[in-house]
Structures are given as structure tokens and as C-alpha cells.
CSV table of C-alpha atoms in Angstrom, one decimal:
chain,number,residue,atom,x,y,z
A,1352,LEU,CA,-5.1,50.7,91.8
A,1353,LEU,CA,-2.6,49.3,89.4
A,1354,TYR,CA,-5.2,48.7,86.7
A,1355,ILE,CA,-6.5,52.2,86.9
A,1356,GLY,CA,-3.0,53.8,86.6
A,1357,GLU,CA,-2.6,54.8,90.3
A,1358,TYR,CA,1.0,53.6,90.3
A,1359,VAL,CA,2.3,55.9,93.1
A,1360,VAL,CA,-0.5,54.9,95.5
A,1361,ALA,CA,-0.2,51.2,94.5
A,1362,LYS,CA,3.5,51.3,95.0
A,1363,LYS,CA,3.2,53.0,98.4
A,1364,ILE,CA,0.6,50.5,99.6
A,1365,SER,CA,2.6,47.5,98.3
A,1366,ARG,CA,5.7,48.7,100.1
A,1367,SER,CA,3.8,49.2,103.3
A,1368,LYS,CA,2.3,45.7,103.1
A,1369,ILE,CA,5.8,44.2,102.6
A,1370,VAL,CA,7.2,46.0,105.6
A,1371,ALA,CA,4.3,44.9,107.8
A,1372,ARG,CA,4.3,41.3,106.5
A,1373,ASP,CA,8.1,41.1,106.9
A,1374,ARG,CA,7.7,42.1,110.5
A,1375,LEU,CA,4.5,40.2,111.4
A,1376,LEU,CA,4.9,37.1,109.4
A,1377,ARG,CA,8.4,36.7,108.0
A,1378,PRO,CA,10.2,37.7,104.8
A,1379,GLU,CA,9.6,34.3,103.2
A,1380,HIS,CA,6.0,33.7,104.2
A,1381,PRO,CA,3.8,33.1,101.2
A,1382,ASN,CA,1.7,36.1,101.9
A,1383,THR,CA,4.7,38.3,102.1
A,1384,LEU,CA,6.0,36.9,98.8
A,1385,THR,CA,2.6,37.7,97.2
A,1386,SER,CA,3.0,41.3,98.3
A,1387,VAL,CA,6.5,41.4,96.9
A,1388,SER,CA,5.0,40.1,93.6
A,1389,HIS,CA,2.4,42.8,93.6
A,1390,LEU,CA,5.0,45.4,94.0
A,1391,ARG,CA,6.9,43.8,91.2
A,1392,SER,CA,3.8,44.3,89.0
A,1393,VAL,CA,3.6,48.0,89.8
A,1394,LEU,CA,7.3,48.6,89.2
A,1395,GLU,CA,7.1,46.6,85.9
A,1396,SER,CA,4.1,48.6,84.8
A,1397,GLN,CA,6.1,51.8,85.4
A,1398,GLY,CA,9.0,50.5,83.3
A,1399,LYS,CA,11.2,50.2,86.4
A,1400,TYR,CA,12.7,47.0,85.3
A,1401,GLU,CA,15.8,46.9,87.4
A,1402,GLU,CA,13.8,47.2,90.6
A,1403,ALA,CA,11.1,45.0,89.3
A,1404,GLU,CA,13.6,42.3,88.6
A,1405,ALA,CA,14.9,42.5,92.1
A,1406,MET,CA,11.4,41.9,93.4
A,1407,HIS,CA,10.9,39.1,90.9
A,1408,ARG,CA,14.0,37.4,92.2
A,1409,ARG,CA,13.1,37.9,95.8
A,1410,ALA,CA,9.6,36.4,95.3
A,1411,LEU,CA,11.0,33.5,93.2
A,1412,GLN,CA,13.8,32.6,95.6
A,1413,GLY,CA,11.4,32.7,98.5
A,1414,ARG,CA,8.9,30.5,96.8
A,1415,GLU,CA,11.6,28.1,95.7
A,1416,LYS,CA,12.7,27.8,99.3
A,1417,VAL,CA,9.3,27.7,101.0
A,1418,LEU,CA,7.1,26.0,98.4
A,1419,GLY,CA,9.6,24.1,96.3
A,1420,VAL,CA,10.9,24.5,92.8
A,1421,GLU,CA,8.0,22.7,91.1
A,1422,HIS,CA,5.1,24.3,93.1
A,1423,PRO,CA,2.6,26.1,90.7
A,1424,ASP,CA,3.2,29.5,92.4
A,1425,THR,CA,7.0,29.1,92.0
A,1426,LEU,CA,6.5,28.2,88.3
A,1427,THR,CA,4.2,31.2,87.8
A,1428,SER,CA,6.9,33.5,89.4
A,1429,MET,CA,9.4,32.0,86.9
A,1430,ALA,CA,7.1,32.5,84.0
A,1431,ASN,CA,6.4,36.1,85.0
A,1432,LEU,CA,10.2,36.8,85.2
A,1433,ALA,CA,10.5,35.4,81.7
A,1434,LEU,CA,7.7,37.7,80.5
A,1435,MET,CA,9.5,40.7,82.0
A,1436,PHE,CA,12.7,39.7,80.1
A,1437,TRP,CA,10.7,39.3,76.9
A,1438,ARG,CA,9.1,42.8,77.3
A,1439,GLN,CA,12.7,44.1,77.5
A,1440,ARG,CA,13.7,42.1,74.4
A,1441,ARG,CA,16.2,40.1,76.6
A,1442,TRP,CA,15.5,37.1,74.4
A,1443,LYS,CA,18.2,34.7,75.8
A,1444,ALA,CA,17.2,35.4,79.4
A,1445,ALA,CA,13.5,34.9,78.6
A,1446,GLU,CA,14.3,31.7,76.7
A,1447,ASP,CA,16.4,30.2,79.4
A,1448,VAL,CA,13.7,30.7,82.0
A,1449,GLU,CA,10.9,29.6,79.7
A,1450,VAL,CA,12.7,26.4,78.9
A,1451,ARG,CA,13.1,25.6,82.6
A,1452,VAL,CA,9.4,26.4,83.2
A,1453,MET,CA,8.3,24.3,80.3
A,1454,GLU,CA,10.4,21.3,81.3
A,1455,MET,CA,9.2,21.4,84.9
A,1456,ARG,CA,5.5,21.7,83.8
A,1457,LYS,CA,5.9,18.9,81.4
A,1458,ARG,CA,7.4,16.7,84.1
A,1459,VAL,CA,4.9,17.6,86.8
A,1460,LEU,CA,1.7,18.3,84.9
A,1461,GLY,CA,2.2,16.4,81.6
A,1462,ASN,CA,2.3,17.6,78.0
A,1463,GLU,CA,-1.4,18.3,77.7
A,1464,HIS,CA,-2.0,20.4,80.8
A,1465,PRO,CA,-3.1,24.0,80.0
A,1466,ASP,CA,-0.2,25.4,82.0
A,1467,THR,CA,2.3,23.3,80.1
A,1468,LEU,CA,0.7,24.3,76.8
A,1469,MET,CA,1.0,28.0,77.8
A,1470,ALA,CA,4.7,27.4,78.7
A,1471,MET,CA,5.2,25.9,75.3
A,1472,ALA,CA,3.4,28.8,73.6
A,1473,ASN,CA,5.5,31.3,75.5
A,1474,LEU,CA,8.7,29.6,74.5
A,1475,ALA,CA,7.6,29.4,70.9
A,1476,PHE,CA,6.7,33.1,70.8
A,1477,THR,CA,10.1,34.0,72.2
A,1478,LEU,CA,11.9,31.8,69.6
A,1479,LYS,CA,9.8,33.4,66.9
A,1480,SER,CA,10.7,36.8,68.2
A,1481,GLN,CA,14.3,35.8,67.5
A,1482,ASN,CA,13.5,34.7,64.0
A,1483,ARG,CA,13.9,31.0,65.0
A,1484,SER,CA,10.7,29.9,63.4
A,1485,LYS,CA,11.8,26.3,62.8
A,1486,GLU,CA,12.4,25.8,66.5
A,1487,ALA,CA,9.3,27.7,67.4
A,1488,SER,CA,7.1,25.4,65.4
A,1489,CYS,CA,7.7,22.5,67.8
A,1490,PRO,CA,8.7,23.5,71.4
A,1491,LEU,CA,8.0,19.9,72.5
A,1492,LEU,CA,11.2,18.9,70.8
A,1493,TYR,CA,13.2,21.8,72.2
């Protein structure tokens, strides 16, 4: 629904899924957090960044607690939060989160893993967006 522009329906279904999963599973169950993340996508697509950020943070905090800070799903949530900041031109906030994601992915996955390389590229792009080309040219040294 999100991809065909049916935002109102997608938002309604996402909210219903969260309510049901909160009740049947629990608020921090991974499936509930996935529903929260889906709602975040809908809200972000509509430009409702304040509400989307609240959903981002709920999903991220839940995943940190349940899955751990270095779990791939947690790191993906962090990277998505940074992307939302980037879209809003909140460069410092995006950079701070991207540095954290990159450092954890380097530590857990190594410098050559595709997810680590993507984290480096995201950070470089954010630095370049701030006219910090010299730093952007080598995020490994960041």
C-alpha cells in the first residue's frame, strides 16, 4: 500500500497491527517492533517527521533492549533514523547516528562487509552534503 501511495489505508492498517500486537504479543516483541517500523515508513513518506521520529525511536529502543545494540535489525533501525535526519537536512544528527552505525558494523562485521561499506558510504555522503569533502573521502579514518 505504501508503495502505491495508499498512505491513509497503510497508516490505518499499521496502527491496527501495532495495537493488536501490543496486546497479543507485547510492546517490545520483534514482530510488534516491525509493525512500528512499518508505520514509521508510512509517516516518513507523508513528511510527518515528528511522528515518524517517535516511531523510529520506539522501534530502536525496543530492538536495543530485546535484540541488543549490535544486532543487525537494531543497526538497520539506527541507519534508517540517520536517513530520516538526512532527508530533513539535520546533518549533525544524521552524522552522529551514522558514525555510531559505522563503528559498530566495523567492529562486528569487519571493514569489508557490505553493510559496513554501506554505512561508510552513508557517512561520506552526509559529510559531503556538509561540504566536508576531505573527511568524506576516507570515512575509515573518521
